[in-house]
C-alpha angles and dihedrals in degrees: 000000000000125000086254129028120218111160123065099259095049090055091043087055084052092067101046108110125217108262086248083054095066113034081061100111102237100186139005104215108198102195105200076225125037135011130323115261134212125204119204129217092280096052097254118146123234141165112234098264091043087049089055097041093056099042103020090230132112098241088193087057085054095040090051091046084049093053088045088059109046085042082060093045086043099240105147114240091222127134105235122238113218 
């Protein structure tokens, strides 16, 4: 890929993600009605199976580690009310 991309294919190859990149659980959706829901680096939506299944990784082990860490940087793990 160029420096700087200027055709259609060189900027789609800009937006694939390393494999590590997406099987990092992103967000951990709790409906009030219906199943939990994980979303993956990429932004696409699974239930926990189907999460596994896809990227052969427990997405509730990685968001626990992620909570771990930003309770020890201090970042709180609050959703933010605009």
């Amino acid at each position: 890929m160029p420096d700087k991309p200027t055709t259609e294919k060189e900027w789609l190859a800009c937006l694939a993600l390393d494999e590590m990149y997406e099987i990092i659980p992103a967000g951990h959706i709790l409906p009030i009605i219906g199943p939990e829901i994980w979303v993956d680096g990429n932004g696409r939506r699974f239930s926990r199976g189907d999460y596994i299944k896809k990227h052969g990784v427990d997405p509730k082990i990685g968001w626990d580690a992620i909570k771990a860490y930003r309770k020890a940087a201090g970042k709180k793990d609050k959703a933010v009310m605009l």
